[in-house]
CSV table of C-alpha atoms and ligand atoms in Angstrom, one decimal:
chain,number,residue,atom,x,y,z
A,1424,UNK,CA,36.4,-16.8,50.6
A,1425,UNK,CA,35.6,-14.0,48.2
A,1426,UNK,CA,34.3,-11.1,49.4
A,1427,UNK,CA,30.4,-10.5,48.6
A,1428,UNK,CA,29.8,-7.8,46.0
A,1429,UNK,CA,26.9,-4.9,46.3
A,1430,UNK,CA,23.9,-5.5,43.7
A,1431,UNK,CA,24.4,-2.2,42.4
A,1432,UNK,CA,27.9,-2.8,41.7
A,1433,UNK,CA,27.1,-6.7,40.4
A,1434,UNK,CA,24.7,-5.1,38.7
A,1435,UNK,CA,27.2,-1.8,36.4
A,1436,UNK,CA,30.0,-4.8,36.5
A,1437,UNK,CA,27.8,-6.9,34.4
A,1438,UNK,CA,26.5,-4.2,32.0
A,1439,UNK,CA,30.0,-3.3,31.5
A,1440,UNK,CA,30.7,-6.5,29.9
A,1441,UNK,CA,28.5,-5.8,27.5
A,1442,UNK,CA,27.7,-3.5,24.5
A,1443,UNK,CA,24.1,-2.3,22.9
A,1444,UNK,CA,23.6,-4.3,20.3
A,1445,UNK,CA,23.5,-3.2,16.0
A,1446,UNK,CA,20.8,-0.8,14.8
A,1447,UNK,CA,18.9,-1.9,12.1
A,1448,UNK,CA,15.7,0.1,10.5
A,1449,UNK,CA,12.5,-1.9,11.2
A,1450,UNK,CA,9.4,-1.8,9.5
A,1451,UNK,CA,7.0,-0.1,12.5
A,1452,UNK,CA,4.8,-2.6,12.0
A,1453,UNK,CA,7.7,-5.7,13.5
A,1454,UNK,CA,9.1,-3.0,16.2
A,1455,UNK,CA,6.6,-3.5,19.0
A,1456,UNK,CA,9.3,-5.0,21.7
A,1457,UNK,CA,12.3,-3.2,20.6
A,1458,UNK,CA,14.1,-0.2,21.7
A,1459,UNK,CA,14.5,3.2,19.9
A,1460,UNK,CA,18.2,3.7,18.8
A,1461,UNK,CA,17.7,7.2,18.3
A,1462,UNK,CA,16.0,10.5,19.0
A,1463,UNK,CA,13.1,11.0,16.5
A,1464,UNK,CA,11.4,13.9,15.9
A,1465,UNK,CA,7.5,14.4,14.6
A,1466,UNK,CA,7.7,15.2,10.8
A,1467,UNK,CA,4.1,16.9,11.1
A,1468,UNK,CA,1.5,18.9,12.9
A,1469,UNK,CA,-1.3,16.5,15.0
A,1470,UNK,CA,-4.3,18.1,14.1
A,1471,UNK,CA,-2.9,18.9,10.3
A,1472,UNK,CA,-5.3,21.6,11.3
A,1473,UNK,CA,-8.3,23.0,13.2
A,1474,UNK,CA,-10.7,20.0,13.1
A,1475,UNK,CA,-13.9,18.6,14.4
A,1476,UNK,CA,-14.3,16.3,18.1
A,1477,UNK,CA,-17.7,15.2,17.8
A,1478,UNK,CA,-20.6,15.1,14.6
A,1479,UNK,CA,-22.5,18.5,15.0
A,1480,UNK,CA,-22.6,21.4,13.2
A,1481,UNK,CA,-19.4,24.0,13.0
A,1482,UNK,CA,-20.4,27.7,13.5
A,1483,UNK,CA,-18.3,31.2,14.3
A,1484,UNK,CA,-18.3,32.0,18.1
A,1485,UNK,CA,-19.8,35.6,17.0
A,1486,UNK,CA,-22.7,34.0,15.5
A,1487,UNK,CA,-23.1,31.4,18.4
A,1488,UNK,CA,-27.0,32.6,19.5
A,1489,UNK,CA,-28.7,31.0,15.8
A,1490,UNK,CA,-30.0,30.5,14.2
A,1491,UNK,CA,-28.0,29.4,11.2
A,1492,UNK,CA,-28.3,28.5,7.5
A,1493,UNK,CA,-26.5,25.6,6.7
A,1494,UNK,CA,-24.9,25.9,3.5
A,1495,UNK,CA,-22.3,22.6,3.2
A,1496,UNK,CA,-21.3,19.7,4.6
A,1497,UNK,CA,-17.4,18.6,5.9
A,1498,UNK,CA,-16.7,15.3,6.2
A,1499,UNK,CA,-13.2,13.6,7.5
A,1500,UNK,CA,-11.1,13.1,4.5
A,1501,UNK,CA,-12.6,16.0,2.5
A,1502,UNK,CA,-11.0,18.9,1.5
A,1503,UNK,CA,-11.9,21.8,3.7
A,1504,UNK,CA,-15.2,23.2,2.8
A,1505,UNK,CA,-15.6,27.1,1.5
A,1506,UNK,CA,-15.3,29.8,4.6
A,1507,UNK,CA,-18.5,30.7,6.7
A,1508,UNK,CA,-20.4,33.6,6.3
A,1509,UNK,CA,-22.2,35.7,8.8
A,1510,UNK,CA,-25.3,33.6,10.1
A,1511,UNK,CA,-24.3,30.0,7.9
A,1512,UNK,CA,-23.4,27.1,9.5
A,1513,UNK,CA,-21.9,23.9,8.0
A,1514,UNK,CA,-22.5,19.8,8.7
A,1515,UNK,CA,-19.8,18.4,10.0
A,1516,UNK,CA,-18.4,14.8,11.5
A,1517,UNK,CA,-15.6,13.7,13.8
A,1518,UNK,CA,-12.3,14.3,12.3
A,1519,UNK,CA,-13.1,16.6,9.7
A,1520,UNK,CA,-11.6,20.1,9.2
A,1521,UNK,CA,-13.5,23.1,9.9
A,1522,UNK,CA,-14.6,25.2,7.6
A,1523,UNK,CA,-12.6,29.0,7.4
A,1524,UNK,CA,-14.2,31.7,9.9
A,1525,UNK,CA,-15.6,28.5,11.7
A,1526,UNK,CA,-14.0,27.9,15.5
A,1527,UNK,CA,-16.7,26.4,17.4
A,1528,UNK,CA,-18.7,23.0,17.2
A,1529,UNK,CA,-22.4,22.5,18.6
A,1530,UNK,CA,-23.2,18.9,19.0
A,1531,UNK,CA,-25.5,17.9,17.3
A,1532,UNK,CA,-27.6,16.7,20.3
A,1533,UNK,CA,-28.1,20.4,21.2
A,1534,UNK,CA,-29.9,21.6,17.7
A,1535,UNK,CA,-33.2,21.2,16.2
A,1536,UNK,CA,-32.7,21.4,12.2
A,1537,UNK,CA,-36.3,23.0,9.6
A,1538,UNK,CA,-35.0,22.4,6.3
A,1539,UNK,CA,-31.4,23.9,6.2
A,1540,UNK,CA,-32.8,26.4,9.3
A,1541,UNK,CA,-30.5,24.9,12.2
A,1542,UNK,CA,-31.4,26.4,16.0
A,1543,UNK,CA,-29.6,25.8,19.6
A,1544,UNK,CA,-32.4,23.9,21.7
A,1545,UNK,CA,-30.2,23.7,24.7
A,1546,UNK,CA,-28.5,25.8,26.9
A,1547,UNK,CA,-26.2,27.2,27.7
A,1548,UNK,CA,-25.1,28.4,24.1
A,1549,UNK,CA,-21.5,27.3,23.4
A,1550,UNK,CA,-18.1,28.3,24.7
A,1551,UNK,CA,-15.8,29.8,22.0
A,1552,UNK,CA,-13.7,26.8,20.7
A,1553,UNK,CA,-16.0,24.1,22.3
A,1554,UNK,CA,-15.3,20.9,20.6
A,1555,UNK,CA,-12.4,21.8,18.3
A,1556,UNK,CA,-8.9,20.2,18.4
A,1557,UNK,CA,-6.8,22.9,17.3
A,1558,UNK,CA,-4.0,22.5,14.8
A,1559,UNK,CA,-0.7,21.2,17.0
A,1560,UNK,CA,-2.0,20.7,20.1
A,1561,UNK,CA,-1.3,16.7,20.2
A,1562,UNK,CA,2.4,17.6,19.2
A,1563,UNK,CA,3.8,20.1,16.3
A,1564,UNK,CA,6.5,19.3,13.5
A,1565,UNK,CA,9.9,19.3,15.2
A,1566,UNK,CA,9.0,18.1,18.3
A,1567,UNK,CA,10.9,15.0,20.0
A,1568,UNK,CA,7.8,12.5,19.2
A,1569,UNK,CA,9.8,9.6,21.2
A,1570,UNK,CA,13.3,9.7,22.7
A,1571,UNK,CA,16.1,7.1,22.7
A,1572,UNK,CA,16.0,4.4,24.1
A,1573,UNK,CA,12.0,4.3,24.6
A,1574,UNK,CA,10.8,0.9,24.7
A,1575,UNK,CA,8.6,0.5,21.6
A,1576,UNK,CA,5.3,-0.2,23.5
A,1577,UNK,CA,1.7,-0.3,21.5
A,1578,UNK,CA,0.8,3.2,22.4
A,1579,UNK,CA,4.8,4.4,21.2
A,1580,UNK,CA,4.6,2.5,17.9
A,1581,UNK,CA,1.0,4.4,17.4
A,1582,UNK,CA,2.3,7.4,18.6
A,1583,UNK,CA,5.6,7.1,16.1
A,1584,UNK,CA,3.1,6.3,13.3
A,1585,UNK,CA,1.0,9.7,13.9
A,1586,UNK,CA,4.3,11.4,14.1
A,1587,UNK,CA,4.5,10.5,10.1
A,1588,UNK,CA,6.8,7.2,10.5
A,1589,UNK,CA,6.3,3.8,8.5
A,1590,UNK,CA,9.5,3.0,9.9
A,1591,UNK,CA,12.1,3.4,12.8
A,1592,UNK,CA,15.8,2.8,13.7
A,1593,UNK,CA,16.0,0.2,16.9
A,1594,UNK,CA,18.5,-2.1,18.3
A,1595,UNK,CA,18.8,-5.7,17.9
A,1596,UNK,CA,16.9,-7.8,20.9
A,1597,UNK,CA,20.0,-10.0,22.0
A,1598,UNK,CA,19.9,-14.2,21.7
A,1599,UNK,CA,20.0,-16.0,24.7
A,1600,UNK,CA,21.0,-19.4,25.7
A,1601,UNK,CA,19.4,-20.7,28.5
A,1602,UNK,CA,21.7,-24.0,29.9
A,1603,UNK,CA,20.3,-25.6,32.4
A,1604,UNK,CA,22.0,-28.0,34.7
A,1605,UNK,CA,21.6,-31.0,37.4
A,1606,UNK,CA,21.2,-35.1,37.1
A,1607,UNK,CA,18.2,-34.9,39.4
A,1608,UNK,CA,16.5,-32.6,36.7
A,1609,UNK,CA,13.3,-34.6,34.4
A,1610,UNK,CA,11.9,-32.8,31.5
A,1611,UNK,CA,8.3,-31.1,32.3
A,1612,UNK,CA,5.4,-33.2,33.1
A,1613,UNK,CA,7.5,-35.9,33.5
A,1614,UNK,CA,7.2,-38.4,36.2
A,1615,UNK,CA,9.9,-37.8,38.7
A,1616,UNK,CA,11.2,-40.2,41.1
A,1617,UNK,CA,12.3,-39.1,44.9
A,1618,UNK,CA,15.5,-37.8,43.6
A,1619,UNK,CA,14.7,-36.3,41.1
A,1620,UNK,CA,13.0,-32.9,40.2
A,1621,UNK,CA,11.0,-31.4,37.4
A,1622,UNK,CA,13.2,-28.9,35.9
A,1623,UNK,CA,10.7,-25.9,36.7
A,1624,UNK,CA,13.5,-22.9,36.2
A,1625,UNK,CA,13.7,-23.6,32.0
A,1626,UNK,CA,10.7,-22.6,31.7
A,1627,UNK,CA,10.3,-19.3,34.2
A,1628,UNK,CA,13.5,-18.0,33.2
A,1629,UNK,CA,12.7,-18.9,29.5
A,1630,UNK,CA,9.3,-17.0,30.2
A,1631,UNK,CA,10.5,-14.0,31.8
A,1632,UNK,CA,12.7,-13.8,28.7
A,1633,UNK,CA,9.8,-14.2,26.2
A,1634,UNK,CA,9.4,-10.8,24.0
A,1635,UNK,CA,13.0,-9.8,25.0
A,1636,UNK,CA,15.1,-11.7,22.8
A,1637,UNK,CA,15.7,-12.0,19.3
A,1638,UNK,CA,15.8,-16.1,20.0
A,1639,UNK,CA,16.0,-17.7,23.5
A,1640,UNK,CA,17.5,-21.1,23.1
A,1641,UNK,CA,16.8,-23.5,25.6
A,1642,UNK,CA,19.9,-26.3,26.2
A,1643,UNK,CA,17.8,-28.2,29.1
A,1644,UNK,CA,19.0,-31.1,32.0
A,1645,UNK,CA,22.6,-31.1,30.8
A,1646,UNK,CA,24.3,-33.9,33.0
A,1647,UNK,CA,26.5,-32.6,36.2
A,1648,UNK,CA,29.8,-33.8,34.1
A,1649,UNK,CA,32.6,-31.5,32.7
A,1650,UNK,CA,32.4,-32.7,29.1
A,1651,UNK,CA,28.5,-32.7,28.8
A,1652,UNK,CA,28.8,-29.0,30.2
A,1653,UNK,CA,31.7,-28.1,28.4
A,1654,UNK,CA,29.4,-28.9,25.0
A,1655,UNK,CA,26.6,-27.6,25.7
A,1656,UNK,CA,28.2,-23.6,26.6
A,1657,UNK,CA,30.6,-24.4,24.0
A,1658,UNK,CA,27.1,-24.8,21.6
A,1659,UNK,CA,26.1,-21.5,22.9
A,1660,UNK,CA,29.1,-19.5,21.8
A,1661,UNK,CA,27.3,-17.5,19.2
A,1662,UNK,CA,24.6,-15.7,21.3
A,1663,UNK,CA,25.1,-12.9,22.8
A,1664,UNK,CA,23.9,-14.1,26.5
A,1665,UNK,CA,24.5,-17.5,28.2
A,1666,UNK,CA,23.0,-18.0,31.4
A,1667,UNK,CA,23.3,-21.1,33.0
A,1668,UNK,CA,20.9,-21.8,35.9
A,1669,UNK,CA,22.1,-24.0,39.1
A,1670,UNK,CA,25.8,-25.6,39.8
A,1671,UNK,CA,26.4,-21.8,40.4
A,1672,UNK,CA,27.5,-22.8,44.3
A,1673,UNK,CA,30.2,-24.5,45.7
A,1674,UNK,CA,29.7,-28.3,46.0
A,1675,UNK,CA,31.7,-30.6,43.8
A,1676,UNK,CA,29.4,-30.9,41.3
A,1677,UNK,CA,28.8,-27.5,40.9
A,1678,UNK,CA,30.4,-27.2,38.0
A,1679,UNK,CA,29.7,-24.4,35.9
A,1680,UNK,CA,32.4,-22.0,37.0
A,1681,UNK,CA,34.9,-24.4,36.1
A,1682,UNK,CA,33.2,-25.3,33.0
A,1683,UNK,CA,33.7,-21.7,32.1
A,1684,UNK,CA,37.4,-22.0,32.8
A,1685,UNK,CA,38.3,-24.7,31.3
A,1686,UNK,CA,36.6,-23.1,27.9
A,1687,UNK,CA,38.6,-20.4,28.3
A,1688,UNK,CA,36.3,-17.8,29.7
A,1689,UNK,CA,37.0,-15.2,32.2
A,1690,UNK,CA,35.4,-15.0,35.4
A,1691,UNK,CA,34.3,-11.6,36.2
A,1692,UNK,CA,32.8,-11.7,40.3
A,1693,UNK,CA,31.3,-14.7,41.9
A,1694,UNK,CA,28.7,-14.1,44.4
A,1695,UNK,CA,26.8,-11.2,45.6
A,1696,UNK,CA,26.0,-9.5,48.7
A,1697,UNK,CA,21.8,-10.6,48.2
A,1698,UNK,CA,19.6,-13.0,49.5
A,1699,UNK,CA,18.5,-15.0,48.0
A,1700,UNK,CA,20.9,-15.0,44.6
A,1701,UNK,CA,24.4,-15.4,46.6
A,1702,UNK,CA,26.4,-17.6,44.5
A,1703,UNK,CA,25.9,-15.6,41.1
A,1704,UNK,CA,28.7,-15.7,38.7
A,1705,UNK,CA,29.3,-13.4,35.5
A,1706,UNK,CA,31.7,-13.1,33.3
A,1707,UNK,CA,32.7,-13.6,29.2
A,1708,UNK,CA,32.9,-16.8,26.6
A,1709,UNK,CA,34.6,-15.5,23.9
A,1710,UNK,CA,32.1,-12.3,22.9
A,1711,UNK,CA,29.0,-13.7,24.7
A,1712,UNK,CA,28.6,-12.8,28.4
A,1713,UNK,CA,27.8,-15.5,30.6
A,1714,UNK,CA,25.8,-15.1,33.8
A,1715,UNK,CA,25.4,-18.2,36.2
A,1716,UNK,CA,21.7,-18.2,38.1
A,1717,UNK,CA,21.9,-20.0,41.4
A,1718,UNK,CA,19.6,-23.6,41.1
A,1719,UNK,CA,17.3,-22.6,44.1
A,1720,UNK,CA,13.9,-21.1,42.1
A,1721,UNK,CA,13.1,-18.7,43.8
A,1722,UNK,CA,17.1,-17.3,43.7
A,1723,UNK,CA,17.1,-18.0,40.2
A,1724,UNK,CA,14.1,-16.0,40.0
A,1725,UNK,CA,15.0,-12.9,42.0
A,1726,UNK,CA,18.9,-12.7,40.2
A,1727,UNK,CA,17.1,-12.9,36.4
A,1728,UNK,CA,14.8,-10.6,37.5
A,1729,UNK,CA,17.9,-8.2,39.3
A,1730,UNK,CA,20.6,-8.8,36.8
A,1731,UNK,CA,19.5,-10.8,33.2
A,1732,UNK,CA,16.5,-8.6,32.4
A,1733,UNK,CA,18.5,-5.5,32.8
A,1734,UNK,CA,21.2,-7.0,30.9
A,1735,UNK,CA,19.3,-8.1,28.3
A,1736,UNK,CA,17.3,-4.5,28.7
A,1737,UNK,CA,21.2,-2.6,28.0
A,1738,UNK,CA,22.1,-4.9,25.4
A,1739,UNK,CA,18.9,-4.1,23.2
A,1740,UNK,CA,19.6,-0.5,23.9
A,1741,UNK,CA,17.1,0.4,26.7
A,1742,UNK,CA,17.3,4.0,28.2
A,1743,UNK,CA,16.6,2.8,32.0
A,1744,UNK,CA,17.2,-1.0,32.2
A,1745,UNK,CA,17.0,-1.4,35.9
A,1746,UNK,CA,14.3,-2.6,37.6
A,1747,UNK,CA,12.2,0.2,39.1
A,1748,UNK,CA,11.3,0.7,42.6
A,1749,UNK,CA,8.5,1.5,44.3
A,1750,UNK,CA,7.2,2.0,47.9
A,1751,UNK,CA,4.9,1.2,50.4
A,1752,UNK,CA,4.0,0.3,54.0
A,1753,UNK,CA,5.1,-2.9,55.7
A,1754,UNK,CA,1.9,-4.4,57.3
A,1755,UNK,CA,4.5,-6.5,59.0
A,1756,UNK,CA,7.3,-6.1,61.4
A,1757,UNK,CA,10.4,-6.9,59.5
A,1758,UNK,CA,14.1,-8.4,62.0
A,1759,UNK,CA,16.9,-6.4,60.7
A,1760,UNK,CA,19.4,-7.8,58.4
A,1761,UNK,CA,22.6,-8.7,57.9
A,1762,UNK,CA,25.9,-8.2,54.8
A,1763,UNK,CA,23.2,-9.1,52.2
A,1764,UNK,CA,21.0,-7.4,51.0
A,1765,UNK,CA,17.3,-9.6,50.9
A,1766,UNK,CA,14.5,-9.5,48.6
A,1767,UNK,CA,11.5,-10.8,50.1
A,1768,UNK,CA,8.9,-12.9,48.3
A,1769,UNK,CA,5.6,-10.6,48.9
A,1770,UNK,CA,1.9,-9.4,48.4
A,1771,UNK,CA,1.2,-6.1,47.6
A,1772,UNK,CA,-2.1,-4.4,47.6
A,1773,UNK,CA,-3.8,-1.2,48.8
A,1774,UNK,CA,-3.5,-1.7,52.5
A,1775,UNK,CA,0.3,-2.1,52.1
A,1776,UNK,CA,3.1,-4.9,51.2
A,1777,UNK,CA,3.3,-8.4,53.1
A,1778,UNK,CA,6.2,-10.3,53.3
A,1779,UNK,CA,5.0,-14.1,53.3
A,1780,UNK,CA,6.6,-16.0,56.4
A,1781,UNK,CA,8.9,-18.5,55.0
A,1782,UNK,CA,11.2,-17.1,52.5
A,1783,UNK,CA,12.8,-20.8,51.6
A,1784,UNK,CA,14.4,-19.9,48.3
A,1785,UNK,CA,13.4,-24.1,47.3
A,1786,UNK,CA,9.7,-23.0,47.8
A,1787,UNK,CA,7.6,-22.1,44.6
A,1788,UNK,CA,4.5,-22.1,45.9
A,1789,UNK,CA,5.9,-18.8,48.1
A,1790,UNK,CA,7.5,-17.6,44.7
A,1791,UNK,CA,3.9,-18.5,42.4
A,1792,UNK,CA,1.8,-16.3,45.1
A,1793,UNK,CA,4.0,-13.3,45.3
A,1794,UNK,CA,3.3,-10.0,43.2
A,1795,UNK,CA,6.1,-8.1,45.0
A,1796,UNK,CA,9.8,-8.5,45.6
A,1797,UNK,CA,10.4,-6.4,49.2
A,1798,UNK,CA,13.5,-4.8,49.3
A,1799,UNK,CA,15.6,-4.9,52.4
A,1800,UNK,CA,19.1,-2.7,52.6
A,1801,UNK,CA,22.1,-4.8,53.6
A,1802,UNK,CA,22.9,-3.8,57.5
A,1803,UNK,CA,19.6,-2.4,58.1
A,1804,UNK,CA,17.5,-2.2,61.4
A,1805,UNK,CA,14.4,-3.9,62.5
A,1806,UNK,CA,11.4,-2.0,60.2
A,1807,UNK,CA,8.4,-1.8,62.4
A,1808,UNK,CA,4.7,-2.4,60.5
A,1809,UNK,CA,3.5,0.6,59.1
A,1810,UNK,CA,7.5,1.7,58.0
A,1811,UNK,CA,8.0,2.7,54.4
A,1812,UNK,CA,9.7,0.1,52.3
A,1813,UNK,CA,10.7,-0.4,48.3
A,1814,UNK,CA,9.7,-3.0,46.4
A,1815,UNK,CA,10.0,-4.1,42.9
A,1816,UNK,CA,6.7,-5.7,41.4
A,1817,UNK,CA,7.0,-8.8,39.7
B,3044,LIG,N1,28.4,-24.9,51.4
B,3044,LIG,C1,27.6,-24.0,50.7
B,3044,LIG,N2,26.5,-24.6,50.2
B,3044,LIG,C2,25.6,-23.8,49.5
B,3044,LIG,C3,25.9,-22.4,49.4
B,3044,LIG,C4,27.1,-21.9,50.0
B,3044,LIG,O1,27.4,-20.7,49.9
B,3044,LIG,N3,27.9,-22.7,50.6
B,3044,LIG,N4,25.0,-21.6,48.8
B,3044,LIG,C5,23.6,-22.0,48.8
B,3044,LIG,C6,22.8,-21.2,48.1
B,3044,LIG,S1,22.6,-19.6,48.6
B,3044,LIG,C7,22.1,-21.6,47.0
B,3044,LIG,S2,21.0,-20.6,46.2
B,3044,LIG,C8,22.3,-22.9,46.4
B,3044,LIG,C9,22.5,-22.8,44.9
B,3044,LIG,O2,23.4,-23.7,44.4
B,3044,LIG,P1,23.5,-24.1,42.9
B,3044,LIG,O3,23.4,-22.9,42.0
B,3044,LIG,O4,24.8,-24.8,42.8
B,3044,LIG,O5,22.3,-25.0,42.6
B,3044,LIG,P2,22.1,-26.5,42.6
B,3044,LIG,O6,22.9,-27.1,43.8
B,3044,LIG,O7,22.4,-27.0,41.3
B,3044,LIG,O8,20.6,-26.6,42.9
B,3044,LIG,C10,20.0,-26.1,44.0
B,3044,LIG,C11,18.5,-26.6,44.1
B,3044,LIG,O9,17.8,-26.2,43.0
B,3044,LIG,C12,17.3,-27.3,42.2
B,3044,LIG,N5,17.4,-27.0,40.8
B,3044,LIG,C13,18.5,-26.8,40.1
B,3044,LIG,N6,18.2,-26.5,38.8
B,3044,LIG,C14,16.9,-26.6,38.7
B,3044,LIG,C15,16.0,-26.4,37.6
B,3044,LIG,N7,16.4,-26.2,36.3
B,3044,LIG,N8,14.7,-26.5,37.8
B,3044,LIG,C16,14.2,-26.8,39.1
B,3044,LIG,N9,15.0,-26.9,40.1
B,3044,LIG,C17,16.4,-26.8,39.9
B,3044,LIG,C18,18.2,-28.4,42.6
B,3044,LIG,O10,17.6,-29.6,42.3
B,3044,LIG,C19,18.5,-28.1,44.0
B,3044,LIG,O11,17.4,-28.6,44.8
B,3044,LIG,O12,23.4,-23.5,47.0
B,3044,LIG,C20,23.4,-23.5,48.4
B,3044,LIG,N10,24.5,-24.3,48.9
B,3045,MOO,O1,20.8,-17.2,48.6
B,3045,MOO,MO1,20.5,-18.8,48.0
B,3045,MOO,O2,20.5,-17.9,46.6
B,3045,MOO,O3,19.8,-18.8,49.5
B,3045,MOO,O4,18.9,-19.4,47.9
């Protein structure tokens, strides 16, 4: 028998078989999703200038006791009104720039106006600066506005578009074929007979996919036989990812190593040292690179979430692609394990993290009500409740 490999190592072996994928430039407007192929710095100052943060009335902090005369009105998208002079006061609104010798802002809650007399009615009288957002002091001109390999979130893509960008230089998201296998599998809703089974993992791995790829391609139910397996992964050739889900193991109709083989591919490592996800294969079809997700959901779950999302993370050219950790306290009393390292189906919350009681990798309802993935070292000893632990949430 082969020997078991670490996760971490499973996990650099199979980014090593692959490469970040082409940079293209992308209108900011169909980058949400993608990751940043480069570096880029803000190509202006945010504020432009000194400018209002509420409607009120702009005044110089020497002058700040009133009353004023107001002599003009500023308005966002005006030029800048003429400069203040001793005892004036200007109008001004939310986003517009202040007028020269101006630095301060009174709401305009705090005034009573008489004609164009304008007088502070509550105390205490302003602070010098109160209410302006001075010129740079969201980011200046030059600096790093978003670095490579940033995931192009909502906020980001705002954030790139204040920085002066229409447009932006990120990778390709890679196309994935998702080949599932098994006679016993029935399409969704479905009736299925005793021995056979809805074919539940298309769609969660197909869903923990969704906003990754460029295209996710979905070859379901292809019959336990060489030649109908041999077709389908030979289909698949031209995306960048195949993963296969079940016929990963070791019975004789698990035949998608095989398969593989007898295509020409190359086998990389076969099985890993984690529970549940043991009998993962990798390796490369021609330029695609081919990972084979145990059949068991909720091991089909824990390896895509362990080793195709950060593969499909590297290949569209993210900075940290591996899933992050976090910790907490066991409410529970956890045995100690053994070679393989386990991730446990759990709850989270603010009291701690739960690991539910069966841990069945067959058992989706235990999969469905977790939030958490607990992780347990290889070779570790008994954690007793109230123990610091990591988990990944899912
Ligand atoms: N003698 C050994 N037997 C097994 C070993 C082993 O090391 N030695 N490993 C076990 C482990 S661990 C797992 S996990 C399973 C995984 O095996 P396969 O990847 O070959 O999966 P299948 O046998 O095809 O299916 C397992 C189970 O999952 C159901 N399944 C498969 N595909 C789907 C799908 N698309 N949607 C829903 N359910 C699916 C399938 O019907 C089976 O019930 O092997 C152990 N055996
Ligand atoms: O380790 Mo299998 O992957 O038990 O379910």
């Amino acid at each position: 028998m082969s020997a078991l490999l670490p996760l971490e190592e499973a996990q650099q072996r199979l980014v090593s078989l692959a490469t970040r994928l082409p940079i293209e430039t992308v209108p900011i407007a169909q980058a949400l999703g993608r990751y940043l192929a480069a570096d880029i710095a803000a190509h202006r100052n945010q504020p432009a200038a000194d400018m209002s943060a509420m409607d009120g009335y702009a005044i110089r902090f020497e002058d700040r006791a009133g009353p004023w005369t107001c002599v003009g009105e500023c308005k966002a998208g005006s030029e800048p009104c003429p400069p203040l002079k001793s005892g004036q006061t200007a109008r001004i609104f939310t986003g517009a720039l202040l007028p020269g010798g101006a630095d301060t802002v009174v709401m305009q809650e705090n005034v009573e106006t008489d004609g164009n007399v304008i007088s502070l009615i509550a105390e205490p009288s302003p602070e010098q600066g109160r209410h302006v957002r001075r010129i740079g002091s969201d980011f200046c001109r030059g600096d790093i506005a978003l670095s490579k390999g940033t995931w192009l979130s909502p906020a980001a893509l705002g954030h790139a578009v204040i920085a002066g960008y229409g447009e932006l230089p990120a990778h390709q998201k890679p196309n994935v074929a998702v080949v599932s296998t098994g006679d016993e599998l029935v399409e969704p809703g479905a009736r299925a007979r005793s021995h056979q089974i809805p074919a539940s993992n298309d769609v969660m791995v197909s869903a923990m996919l969704a906003g990754l790829t460029g295209e996710t391609r979905a070859l379901s139910r292809i019959a336990d036989n060489m030649d109908a397996l041999c077709a389908a992964l030979d289909s698949a050739r031209d995306c960048d990812i195949i993963v296969t889900i079940g016929g990963a193991s070791v019975g004789d109709h698990d035949l998608v190593a095989p398969a593989f083989e007898r295509l020409g591919g190359t086998i990389d490592f076969h099985k890993i040292a984690m529970k549940p996800g043991k009998p993962v294969m990798s390796g490369k079809l021609g330029n695609s690179v081919v990972l084979a997700l145990p059949g068991n959901p909720g091991s089909a779950f824990v390896s895509a979430t362990l080793l195709l999302l950060p593969l499909v993370r590297y290949m569209a050219g993210a900075a940290e692609y591996l899933p992050k950790y976090r910790s907490a306290q066991t409410t529970t009393t956890l045995p100690p394990t053994q070679n393989r390292a386990q991730f446990l189906r759990a709850q989270v919350d603010s009291v701690g993290i739960t690991a539910f009681d069966s841990q069945d990798s067959a058992k989706l309802s235990v999969l469905a009500a977790a939030n958490a993935l607990l992780y347990r070292p290889a070779n570790s000893d008994e954690e007793l409740a109230g123990g610091t632990v990591h988990y990944i949430s899912i």
